PDB file of C-alpha atoms in Angstrom:
ATOM      1  CA  MET N   1     -13.655   4.906  12.092  1.00 49.00           C
ATOM      2  CA  SER N   2     -16.524   2.998  10.253  1.00 47.00           C
ATOM      3  CA  ALA N   3     -18.007  -0.457  11.585  1.00 48.00           C
ATOM      4  CA  SER N   4     -17.402  -1.789   8.108  1.00 49.00           C
ATOM      5  CA  GLU N   5     -13.968  -1.517   7.841  1.00 64.00           C
ATOM      6  CA  GLY N   6     -11.794  -4.523   8.656  1.00 78.00           C
ATOM      7  CA  PHE N   7      -9.406  -4.853  11.374  1.00 85.00           C
ATOM      8  CA  GLU N   8      -6.232  -4.016   9.622  1.00 80.00           C
ATOM      9  CA  LYS N   9      -7.779  -0.954   8.148  1.00 81.00           C
ATOM     10  CA  ARG N  10      -8.783   0.368  11.663  1.00 87.00           C
ATOM     11  CA  LEU N  11      -5.551  -0.375  13.058  1.00 90.00           C
ATOM     12  CA  ALA N  12      -3.782   1.485  10.277  1.00 86.00           C
ATOM     13  CA  VAL N  13      -6.047   4.444  10.918  1.00 84.00           C
ATOM     14  CA  ALA N  14      -5.554   4.188  14.940  1.00 89.00           C
ATOM     15  CA  TYR N  15      -1.888   2.759  15.179  1.00 90.00           C
ATOM     16  CA  GLY N  16      -0.037   6.190  15.744  1.00 88.00           C
ATOM     17  CA  ASP N  17      -2.557   7.034  18.817  1.00 90.00           C
ATOM     18  CA  LEU N  18      -2.215   3.714  20.418  1.00 93.00           C
ATOM     19  CA  SER N  19      -0.092   3.414  23.825  1.00 93.00           C
ATOM     20  CA  GLY N  20       2.961   1.022  23.820  1.00 92.00           C
ATOM     21  CA  ALA N  21       0.976  -1.761  25.412  1.00 93.00           C
ATOM     22  CA  LEU N  22      -1.865  -1.650  22.927  1.00 94.00           C
ATOM     23  CA  ARG N  23       0.722  -1.631  19.879  1.00 93.00           C
ATOM     24  CA  ALA N  24       2.275  -4.608  21.424  1.00 91.00           C
ATOM     25  CA  ALA N  25      -1.080  -6.364  21.487  1.00 92.00           C
ATOM     26  CA  ALA N  26      -1.842  -5.403  18.061  1.00 92.00           C
ATOM     27  CA  ASP N  27       1.555  -6.351  16.662  1.00 89.00           C
ATOM     28  CA  TYR N  28       0.998  -9.755  18.144  1.00 88.00           C
ATOM     29  CA  LEU N  29      -2.474 -10.092  16.415  1.00 89.00           C
ATOM     30  CA  VAL N  30      -1.085  -8.985  13.058  1.00 84.00           C
ATOM     31  CA  ALA N  31       1.951 -11.360  13.125  1.00 79.00           C
ATOM     32  CA  ASN N  32       0.221 -14.289  14.833  1.00 77.00           C
ATOM     33  CA  PRO N  33      -3.446 -14.482  13.514  1.00 77.00           C
ATOM     34  CA  LEU N  34      -3.698 -18.299  13.744  1.00 67.00           C
ATOM     35  CA  ASP N  35      -2.698 -18.318  17.315  1.00 73.00           C
ATOM     36  CA  ALA N  36      -5.041 -15.340  18.048  1.00 80.00           C
ATOM     37  CA  VAL N  37      -7.937 -17.057  16.714  1.00 74.00           C
ATOM     38  CA  SER N  38      -7.288 -20.825  18.023  1.00 67.00           C
ATOM     39  CA  ARG N  39      -5.970 -20.290  21.317  1.00 75.00           C
ATOM     40  CA  PRO N  40      -7.784 -19.106  24.707  1.00 80.00           C
ATOM     41  CA  LEU N  41      -7.076 -15.553  25.557  1.00 85.00           C
ATOM     42  CA  ARG N  42      -5.210 -16.531  28.804  1.00 85.00           C
ATOM     43  CA  THR N  43      -2.667 -18.707  26.763  1.00 81.00           C
ATOM     44  CA  VAL N  44      -2.134 -15.676  24.486  1.00 84.00           C
ATOM     45  CA  SER N  45      -1.582 -13.532  27.303  1.00 88.00           C
ATOM     46  CA  ALA N  46       0.731 -15.853  29.204  1.00 86.00           C
ATOM     47  CA  GLN N  47       2.816 -16.264  25.946  1.00 81.00           C
ATOM     48  CA  THR N  48       3.232 -12.650  25.040  1.00 86.00           C
ATOM     49  CA  GLY N  49       3.172 -11.110  28.402  1.00 89.00           C
ATOM     50  CA  VAL N  50       0.214  -8.821  27.369  1.00 92.00           C
ATOM     51  CA  SER N  51      -2.728  -8.709  29.751  1.00 93.00           C
ATOM     52  CA  PRO N  52      -6.243  -9.964  28.634  1.00 93.00           C
ATOM     53  CA  ALA N  53      -7.687  -6.665  29.814  1.00 94.00           C
ATOM     54  CA  THR N  54      -5.134  -4.994  27.488  1.00 95.00           C
ATOM     55  CA  PHE N  55      -6.348  -6.884  24.328  1.00 94.00           C
ATOM     56  CA  SER N  56      -9.777  -5.870  25.494  1.00 93.00           C
ATOM     57  CA  ARG N  57      -8.847  -2.328  25.665  1.00 94.00           C
ATOM     58  CA  LEU N  58      -7.482  -2.701  22.428  1.00 95.00           C
ATOM     59  CA  ALA N  59     -10.836  -4.318  20.665  1.00 93.00           C
ATOM     60  CA  ARG N  60     -12.589  -1.020  22.045  1.00 94.00           C
ATOM     61  CA  ALA N  61     -10.053   1.379  20.775  1.00 94.00           C
ATOM     62  CA  LEU N  62     -10.585  -0.046  17.430  1.00 94.00           C
ATOM     63  CA  ASP N  63     -14.371   0.592  17.663  1.00 93.00           C
ATOM     64  CA  TYR N  64     -15.233  -3.127  18.295  1.00 93.00           C
ATOM     65  CA  ALA N  65     -17.915  -4.106  20.962  1.00 92.00           C
ATOM     66  CA  SER N  66     -15.422  -6.799  22.450  1.00 92.00           C
ATOM     67  CA  PHE N  67     -12.272  -8.784  21.895  1.00 91.00           C
ATOM     68  CA  ASP N  68     -14.270 -11.771  20.940  1.00 89.00           C
ATOM     69  CA  GLU N  69     -16.006  -9.647  18.127  1.00 90.00           C
ATOM     70  CA  LEU N  70     -12.517  -8.672  16.944  1.00 91.00           C
ATOM     71  CA  ARG N  71     -11.422 -11.918  16.815  1.00 86.00           C
ATOM     72  CA  ASP N  72     -14.465 -13.469  15.279  1.00 84.00           C
ATOM     73  CA  GLU N  73     -13.676 -11.079  12.345  1.00 84.00           C
ATOM     74  CA  MET N  74     -10.253 -12.427  11.966  1.00 82.00           C
ATOM     75  CA  ARG N  75     -11.354 -16.319  12.309  1.00 74.00           C
ATOM     76  CA  ASP N  76     -13.727 -15.368   9.425  1.00 71.00           C
ATOM     77  CA  LYS N  77     -10.848 -14.207   7.152  1.00 65.00           C
ATOM     78  CA  ILE N  78      -8.376 -16.657   7.992  1.00 58.00           C
ATOM     79  CA  ASP N  79      -9.256 -19.173   5.473  1.00 46.00           C
ATOM     80  CA  ARG N  80      -8.515 -16.520   2.880  1.00 45.00           C
ATOM     81  CA  LYS N  81      -5.116 -15.535   4.295  1.00 44.00           C
ATOM     82  CA  VAL N  82      -2.202 -17.693   4.420  1.00 41.00           C
ATOM     83  CA  ASN N  83       1.361 -16.572   4.923  1.00 45.00           C
ATOM     84  CA  ASN N  84       3.301 -17.326   1.958  1.00 54.00           C
ATOM     85  CA  PHE N  85       2.881 -17.448  -1.719  1.00 51.00           C
ATOM     86  CA  SER N  86       3.516 -21.402  -2.100  1.00 51.00           C
ATOM     87  CA  ASP N  87       0.733 -21.911   0.294  1.00 57.00           C
ATOM     88  CA  ARG N  88      -1.757 -19.755  -1.488  1.00 54.00           C
ATOM     89  CA  ALA N  89      -0.939 -21.354  -4.694  1.00 50.00           C
ATOM     90  CA  GLY N  90      -1.464 -24.783  -3.219  1.00 58.00           C
ATOM     91  CA  GLN N  91      -4.829 -23.773  -1.900  1.00 56.00           C
ATOM     92  CA  LEU N  92      -5.954 -22.579  -5.688  1.00 55.00           C
ATOM     93  CA  GLN N  93      -4.927 -25.755  -7.175  1.00 57.00           C
ATOM     94  CA  LYS N  94      -6.816 -27.850  -4.348  1.00 60.00           C
ATOM     95  CA  ALA N  95     -10.061 -25.564  -4.839  1.00 56.00           C
ATOM     96  CA  HIS N  96      -9.349 -26.192  -8.743  1.00 57.00           C
ATOM     97  CA  GLY N  97      -9.119 -29.797  -8.180  1.00 57.00           C
ATOM     98  CA  ASP N  98     -12.118 -30.091  -5.964  1.00 58.00           C
ATOM     99  CA  GLY N  99     -14.291 -28.485  -8.760  1.00 59.00           C
ATOM    100  CA  LYS N 100     -15.301 -25.618  -6.210  1.00 60.00           C
ATOM    101  CA  SER N 101     -13.447 -22.973  -7.590  1.00 61.00           C
ATOM    102  CA  ASP N 102     -14.815 -19.879  -9.461  1.00 71.00           C
ATOM    103  CA  PHE N 103     -11.535 -17.990  -9.326  1.00 72.00           C
ATOM    104  CA  ALA N 104     -12.667 -15.246 -11.619  1.00 79.00           C
ATOM    105  CA  GLN N 105     -15.683 -14.265  -9.261  1.00 81.00           C
ATOM    106  CA  ALA N 106     -13.950 -14.567  -6.223  1.00 78.00           C
ATOM    107  CA  HIS N 107     -11.057 -12.524  -7.574  1.00 78.00           C
ATOM    108  CA  PHE N 108     -13.473  -9.759  -8.912  1.00 86.00           C
ATOM    109  CA  ALA N 109     -15.345  -9.934  -5.533  1.00 84.00           C
ATOM    110  CA  ALA N 110     -12.064  -9.381  -3.549  1.00 82.00           C
ATOM    111  CA  CYS N 111     -10.820  -6.581  -5.695  1.00 88.00           C
ATOM    112  CA  GLU N 112     -13.839  -4.924  -5.544  1.00 90.00           C
ATOM    113  CA  ASN N 113     -13.932  -4.801  -1.943  1.00 88.00           C
ATOM    114  CA  ASN N 114     -10.298  -3.749  -1.807  1.00 89.00           C
ATOM    115  CA  LEU N 115     -11.194  -0.621  -3.969  1.00 93.00           C
ATOM    116  CA  LYS N 116     -14.153   0.003  -1.368  1.00 91.00           C
ATOM    117  CA  GLN N 117     -11.872  -0.386   1.723  1.00 88.00           C
ATOM    118  CA  THR N 118      -8.973   1.691   0.264  1.00 91.00           C
ATOM    119  CA  MET N 119     -11.731   4.484  -0.918  1.00 92.00           C
ATOM    120  CA  ALA N 120     -13.266   4.485   2.475  1.00 88.00           C
ATOM    121  CA  GLY N 121      -9.920   4.655   4.291  1.00 86.00           C
ATOM    122  CA  LEU N 122      -8.662   7.638   2.354  1.00 89.00           C
ATOM    123  CA  ASP N 123      -8.403  10.906   4.181  1.00 90.00           C
ATOM    124  CA  PRO N 124      -9.347  13.630   1.442  1.00 91.00           C
ATOM    125  CA  ASP N 125      -7.321  16.309   3.012  1.00 93.00           C
ATOM    126  CA  ALA N 126      -4.323  14.000   3.113  1.00 93.00           C
ATOM    127  CA  ILE N 127      -4.332  12.981  -0.471  1.00 95.00           C
ATOM    128  CA  ARG N 128      -4.893  16.613  -1.431  1.00 95.00           C
ATOM    129  CA  ASP N 129      -1.858  17.733   0.569  1.00 96.00           C
ATOM    130  CA  VAL N 130       0.469  15.064  -1.287  1.00 96.00           C
ATOM    131  CA  ALA N 131      -0.781  16.017  -4.798  1.00 95.00           C
ATOM    132  CA  ASP N 132      -0.029  19.673  -3.797  1.00 96.00           C
ATOM    133  CA  ARG N 133       3.463  18.866  -2.629  1.00 96.00           C
ATOM    134  CA  LEU N 134       4.147  16.636  -5.380  1.00 96.00           C
ATOM    135  CA  ALA N 135       3.026  19.086  -8.116  1.00 93.00           C
ATOM    136  CA  ALA N 136       5.246  21.842  -6.383  1.00 94.00           C
ATOM    137  CA  SER N 137       8.275  19.525  -5.953  1.00 95.00           C
ATOM    138  CA  ARG N 138      11.441  20.235  -7.834  1.00 95.00           C
ATOM    139  CA  LYS N 139      12.049  16.554  -8.353  1.00 95.00           C
ATOM    140  CA  VAL N 140       9.748  13.449  -7.494  1.00 96.00           C
ATOM    141  CA  LEU N 141      11.767  10.287  -7.161  1.00 96.00           C
ATOM    142  CA  LEU N 142       9.751   7.089  -7.721  1.00 96.00           C
ATOM    143  CA  LEU N 143      10.958   3.992  -6.109  1.00 96.00           C
ATOM    144  CA  GLY N 144       9.507   0.181  -6.148  1.00 92.00           C
ATOM    145  CA  ALA N 145      11.116  -3.178  -5.951  1.00 88.00           C
ATOM    146  CA  LEU N 146      10.203  -6.767  -6.291  1.00 87.00           C
ATOM    147  CA  GLY N 147       6.594  -7.077  -6.818  1.00 86.00           C
ATOM    148  CA  SER N 148       6.094  -3.524  -6.691  1.00 91.00           C
ATOM    149  CA  THR N 149       8.492  -2.615  -9.583  1.00 91.00           C
ATOM    150  CA  GLY N 150       6.232  -2.964 -12.393  1.00 91.00           C
ATOM    151  CA  VAL N 151       3.500  -0.513 -11.004  1.00 93.00           C
ATOM    152  CA  VAL N 152       6.205   1.952 -10.389  1.00 94.00           C
ATOM    153  CA  GLU N 153       7.456   1.887 -13.726  1.00 93.00           C
ATOM    154  CA  TYR N 154       3.824   2.436 -15.085  1.00 92.00           C
ATOM    155  CA  LEU N 155       3.556   5.499 -12.712  1.00 93.00           C
ATOM    156  CA  SER N 156       6.733   6.877 -14.064  1.00 90.00           C
ATOM    157  CA  TYR N 157       5.623   6.282 -17.764  1.00 86.00           C
ATOM    158  CA  MET N 158       2.212   7.737 -16.999  1.00 86.00           C
ATOM    159  CA  ALA N 159       3.903  10.854 -15.061  1.00 86.00           C
ATOM    160  CA  ASN N 160       6.399  11.617 -17.747  1.00 83.00           C
ATOM    161  CA  PHE N 161       3.585  12.734 -20.007  1.00 76.00           C
ATOM    162  CA  CYS N 162       2.510  15.626 -17.782  1.00 76.00           C
ATOM    163  CA  ALA N 163       6.138  16.233 -16.142  1.00 80.00           C
ATOM    164  CA  ASP N 164      10.000  15.945 -16.878  1.00 83.00           C
ATOM    165  CA  ASN N 165      10.751  15.860 -13.042  1.00 89.00           C
ATOM    166  CA  TRP N 166       9.231  12.667 -12.106  1.00 92.00           C
ATOM    167  CA  ILE N 167      12.277  10.014 -12.050  1.00 92.00           C
ATOM    168  CA  LEU N 168      12.470   6.304 -11.713  1.00 92.00           C
ATOM    169  CA  ALA N 169      15.069   5.879  -9.080  1.00 91.00           C
ATOM    170  CA  ASN N 170      16.245   2.003  -9.850  1.00 76.00           C
ATOM    171  CA  ARG N 171      15.597   1.563 -13.613  1.00 72.00           C
ATOM    172  CA  MET N 172      17.903  -0.715 -15.365  1.00 63.00           C
ATOM    173  CA  GLY N 173      20.359  -1.201 -12.482  1.00 64.00           C
ATOM    174  CA  ALA N 174      20.726   2.597 -11.923  1.00 72.00           C
ATOM    175  CA  SER N 175      22.480   3.614  -8.895  1.00 84.00           C
ATOM    176  CA  LEU N 176      19.936   4.201  -5.918  1.00 89.00           C
ATOM    177  CA  GLY N 177      22.633   6.173  -4.022  1.00 90.00           C
ATOM    178  CA  GLY N 178      23.154   8.412  -7.281  1.00 87.00           C
ATOM    179  CA  ALA N 179      19.324   9.017  -7.545  1.00 90.00           C
ATOM    180  CA  LEU N 180      19.111  10.118  -3.860  1.00 94.00           C
ATOM    181  CA  SER N 181      22.287  12.350  -4.130  1.00 92.00           C
ATOM    182  CA  GLY N 182      21.521  15.919  -4.144  1.00 94.00           C
ATOM    183  CA  LEU N 183      17.832  15.785  -2.803  1.00 95.00           C
ATOM    184  CA  ASP N 184      16.718  18.038  -0.142  1.00 96.00           C
ATOM    185  CA  GLU N 185      13.475  19.609   1.234  1.00 97.00           C
ATOM    186  CA  ARG N 186      12.656  20.712  -2.262  1.00 97.00           C
ATOM    187  CA  ASP N 187      12.224  17.255  -3.469  1.00 97.00           C
ATOM    188  CA  ALA N 188       9.896  14.275  -3.021  1.00 97.00           C
ATOM    189  CA  LEU N 189      10.253  10.472  -2.869  1.00 98.00           C
ATOM    190  CA  LEU N 190       7.128   8.322  -3.772  1.00 98.00           C
ATOM    191  CA  ILE N 191       7.400   4.572  -2.604  1.00 97.00           C
ATOM    192  CA  VAL N 192       5.557   1.480  -3.135  1.00 96.00           C
ATOM    193  CA  THR N 193       6.504  -1.402  -1.084  1.00 94.00           C
ATOM    194  CA  LYS N 194       4.541  -4.517   0.242  1.00 90.00           C
ATOM    195  CA  PRO N 195       5.935  -7.619   2.023  1.00 85.00           C
ATOM    196  CA  PRO N 196       8.225  -8.929   1.772  1.00 81.00           C
ATOM    197  CA  PHE N 197       9.826  -5.833   1.909  1.00 86.00           C
ATOM    198  CA  ALA N 198      12.854  -5.061   0.044  1.00 88.00           C
ATOM    199  CA  VAL N 199      15.629  -3.795   2.394  1.00 88.00           C
ATOM    200  CA  SER N 200      17.065  -1.175  -0.218  1.00 91.00           C
ATOM    201  CA  VAL N 201      13.594   0.684  -0.217  1.00 93.00           C
ATOM    202  CA  ILE N 202      13.427   0.750   3.475  1.00 92.00           C
ATOM    203  CA  LYS N 203      16.888   2.216   3.631  1.00 93.00           C
ATOM    204  CA  ALA N 204      16.152   4.680   0.916  1.00 95.00           C
ATOM    205  CA  ALA N 205      13.141   5.883   2.940  1.00 95.00           C
ATOM    206  CA  ARG N 206      15.453   6.612   6.016  1.00 94.00           C
ATOM    207  CA  LEU N 207      17.855   8.493   3.953  1.00 96.00           C
ATOM    208  CA  ALA N 208      15.552  10.492   2.334  1.00 97.00           C
ATOM    209  CA  ARG N 209      13.887  11.379   5.479  1.00 95.00           C
ATOM    210  CA  GLU N 210      17.523  12.713   6.704  1.00 96.00           C
ATOM    211  CA  LEU N 211      17.819  14.566   3.891  1.00 97.00           C
ATOM    212  CA  GLY N 212      14.756  16.696   4.437  1.00 97.00           C
ATOM    213  CA  VAL N 213      13.002  14.830   1.318  1.00 97.00           C
ATOM    214  CA  TYR N 214       9.127  14.577   1.258  1.00 98.00           C
ATOM    215  CA  VAL N 215       8.502  10.829   1.550  1.00 97.00           C
ATOM    216  CA  VAL N 216       5.266   9.230   0.419  1.00 97.00           C
ATOM    217  CA  VAL N 217       4.883   5.654   1.146  1.00 96.00           C
ATOM    218  CA  ILE N 218       1.930   3.192  -0.122  1.00 96.00           C
ATOM    219  CA  THR N 219       1.841   0.014   1.392  1.00 93.00           C
ATOM    220  CA  ASP N 220      -0.572  -2.767   2.313  1.00 89.00           C
ATOM    221  CA  THR N 221       0.207  -3.014   6.256  1.00 84.00           C
ATOM    222  CA  HIS N 222       0.546  -0.790   9.114  1.00 80.00           C
ATOM    223  CA  THR N 223       3.854  -2.665   9.948  1.00 77.00           C
ATOM    224  CA  CYS N 224       5.611  -1.342   7.110  1.00 86.00           C
ATOM    225  CA  PRO N 225       9.178  -0.079   8.160  1.00 85.00           C
ATOM    226  CA  ALA N 226       9.134   2.507   5.901  1.00 91.00           C
ATOM    227  CA  LEU N 227       6.055   4.268   7.478  1.00 89.00           C
ATOM    228  CA  GLU N 228       8.407   5.418  10.034  1.00 86.00           C
ATOM    229  CA  TYR N 229      10.164   7.652   7.705  1.00 92.00           C
ATOM    230  CA  ALA N 230       7.062   8.722   5.708  1.00 93.00           C
ATOM    231  CA  SER N 231       5.772  12.192   5.655  1.00 94.00           C
ATOM    232  CA  ALA N 232       2.536  10.927   4.286  1.00 94.00           C
ATOM    233  CA  GLY N 233       1.394   7.024   4.380  1.00 93.00           C
ATOM    234  CA  PHE N 234      -1.356   5.459   2.519  1.00 93.00           C
ATOM    235  CA  THR N 235      -2.320   1.737   3.445  1.00 90.00           C
ATOM    236  CA  VAL N 236      -4.249   0.176   0.850  1.00 92.00           C
ATOM    237  CA  SER N 237      -6.228  -3.164   0.597  1.00 89.00           C
ATOM    238  CA  THR N 238      -4.849  -6.189  -1.054  1.00 86.00           C
ATOM    239  CA  ASP N 239      -6.962  -9.376   0.115  1.00 77.00           C
ATOM    240  CA  SER N 240      -7.342 -11.828  -2.597  1.00 74.00           C
ATOM    241  CA  PRO N 241      -8.020 -15.498  -3.264  1.00 69.00           C
ATOM    242  CA  HIS N 242      -4.943 -15.345  -5.498  1.00 63.00           C
ATOM    243  CA  PHE N 243      -1.467 -16.592  -4.419  1.00 57.00           C
ATOM    244  CA  PHE N 244      -0.010 -12.961  -5.033  1.00 64.00           C
ATOM    245  CA  SER N 245      -1.290  -9.882  -3.270  1.00 77.00           C
ATOM    246  CA  SER N 246      -3.742  -7.667  -5.456  1.00 85.00           C
ATOM    247  CA  TYR N 247      -2.198  -4.744  -6.919  1.00 92.00           C
ATOM    248  CA  VAL N 248      -5.770  -3.185  -8.059  1.00 93.00           C
ATOM    249  CA  SER N 249      -6.249  -0.759  -5.201  1.00 95.00           C
ATOM    250  CA  THR N 250      -2.659   0.198  -5.395  1.00 95.00           C
ATOM    251  CA  MET N 251      -3.079   1.079  -9.211  1.00 95.00           C
ATOM    252  CA  PHE N 252      -6.277   2.968  -8.338  1.00 96.00           C
ATOM    253  CA  LEU N 253      -4.420   5.412  -5.616  1.00 96.00           C
ATOM    254  CA  LEU N 254      -1.419   5.991  -8.032  1.00 96.00           C
ATOM    255  CA  GLU N 255      -3.521   6.902 -10.975  1.00 95.00           C
ATOM    256  CA  THR N 256      -5.860   9.210  -8.422  1.00 95.00           C
ATOM    257  CA  ILE N 257      -2.492  10.919  -7.489  1.00 95.00           C
ATOM    258  CA  VAL N 258      -1.239  11.404 -10.963  1.00 93.00           C
ATOM    259  CA  GLY N 259      -4.793  12.824 -11.900  1.00 90.00           C
ATOM    260  CA  MET N 260      -4.672  15.290  -9.150  1.00 92.00           C
ATOM    261  CA  VAL N 261      -1.302  16.533  -9.826  1.00 91.00           C
ATOM    262  CA  VAL N 262      -2.244  17.195 -13.446  1.00 83.00           C
ATOM    263  CA  GLY N 263      -5.338  18.967 -12.416  1.00 79.00           C
ATOM    264  CA  ARG N 264      -3.075  21.343 -10.430  1.00 79.00           C
ATOM    265  CA  ALA N 265      -0.355  21.855 -13.281  1.00 68.00           C
ATOM    266  CA  GLY N 266      -2.939  23.601 -15.481  1.00 60.00           C
ATOM    267  CA  VAL N 267      -1.936  24.494 -18.924  1.00 52.00           C
ATOM    268  CA  THR N 268       1.940  23.564 -18.590  1.00 68.00           C
ATOM    269  CA  ALA N 269       0.742  19.792 -18.036  1.00 59.00           C
ATOM    270  CA  GLN N 270      -1.382  20.027 -21.128  1.00 64.00           C
ATOM    271  CA  GLU N 271       1.129  21.603 -23.515  1.00 73.00           C
ATOM    272  CA  ARG N 272       3.789  18.761 -22.301  1.00 68.00           C
ATOM    273  CA  ILE N 273       1.224  16.089 -23.141  1.00 64.00           C
ATOM    274  CA  ALA N 274       0.509  17.261 -26.464  1.00 69.00           C
ATOM    275  CA  GLU N 275       4.077  17.811 -27.299  1.00 74.00           C
ATOM    276  CA  VAL N 276       5.110  14.292 -26.155  1.00 67.00           C
ATOM    277  CA  GLU N 277       2.351  12.866 -28.221  1.00 71.00           C
ATOM    278  CA  LEU N 278       3.503  14.839 -31.305  1.00 70.00           C
ATOM    279  CA  HIS N 279       7.104  13.447 -30.751  1.00 70.00           C
ATOM    280  CA  ASN N 280       5.660   9.987 -30.324  1.00 68.00           C
ATOM    281  CA  ARG N 281       4.213  10.325 -33.686  1.00 70.00           C
ATOM    282  CA  GLN N 282       7.221  12.087 -35.406  1.00 65.00           C
ATOM    283  CA  LEU N 283       9.663   8.954 -34.001  1.00 71.00           C
ATOM    284  CA  ALA N 284       6.904   6.649 -35.267  1.00 71.00           C
ATOM    285  CA  GLU N 285       6.758   5.225 -31.496  1.00 73.00           C
ATOM    286  CA  VAL N 286       2.726   4.620 -31.867  1.00 69.00           C
ATOM    287  CA  TRP N 287       0.940   3.300 -34.833  1.00 73.00           C
ATOM    288  CA  SER N 288      -0.918   5.995 -37.058  1.00 67.00           C
ATOM    289  CA  GLU N 289      -3.258   5.209 -39.617  1.00 63.00           C
TER     290      GLU N 289
END
């Protein structure tokens, strides 16, 4: 792991290899950042039942020199990270009222850093494997809900230029159960989900895995319940001074995946894209001089 990577990125990479005690310590830090940085370690230990030594071992497992170094990083970020949308909106309004806000610059810097962090955490072999599997799938079902609905619809629009087997699962109230019916090990399900998680998406991931479907999950936290059922999972960075989670790095990853799939499809994808463009003009769906 790179020393430049933040706590959550390091944790996402290492989480699967941690012992139960280290996972418990990590889950506490993620769920209770304010308590973790503001209370003595002895108090945190007494409340959680996790020994101080376990927190120290967790820090070393994540390539920090000490738990104090880990906690200092969390403390540096805590002012930028609040737990709900309304609080974050209030913070934005206060900064504007104080005349201290350069939101455009701050948001740009956060998005730029998110892209760098996401790129640094991408496993080239893993993303190549995902592209190979999606390109070879009989059907690729696409699923997002709540804030992730729009980006998955964009993914569907983009993918349908080059393939006819990428299908949006829950468009216009369509039955999710119907979309999952008939899927098996020849198919794939690509999910985008971020907190707060939609119950239907988590249940769909579980059912798809039970059916033998290849499940790809894109999220922004290692605690995402859908990762338990993922054949391949990616955790993107979404930090922002905005009241809402940033989807810039998510869009980057989705566009990368589609681009890699098209690269594997060869002349077939090129011919379909040309056909779609021709039909769009014939139907007057696009402006033509």
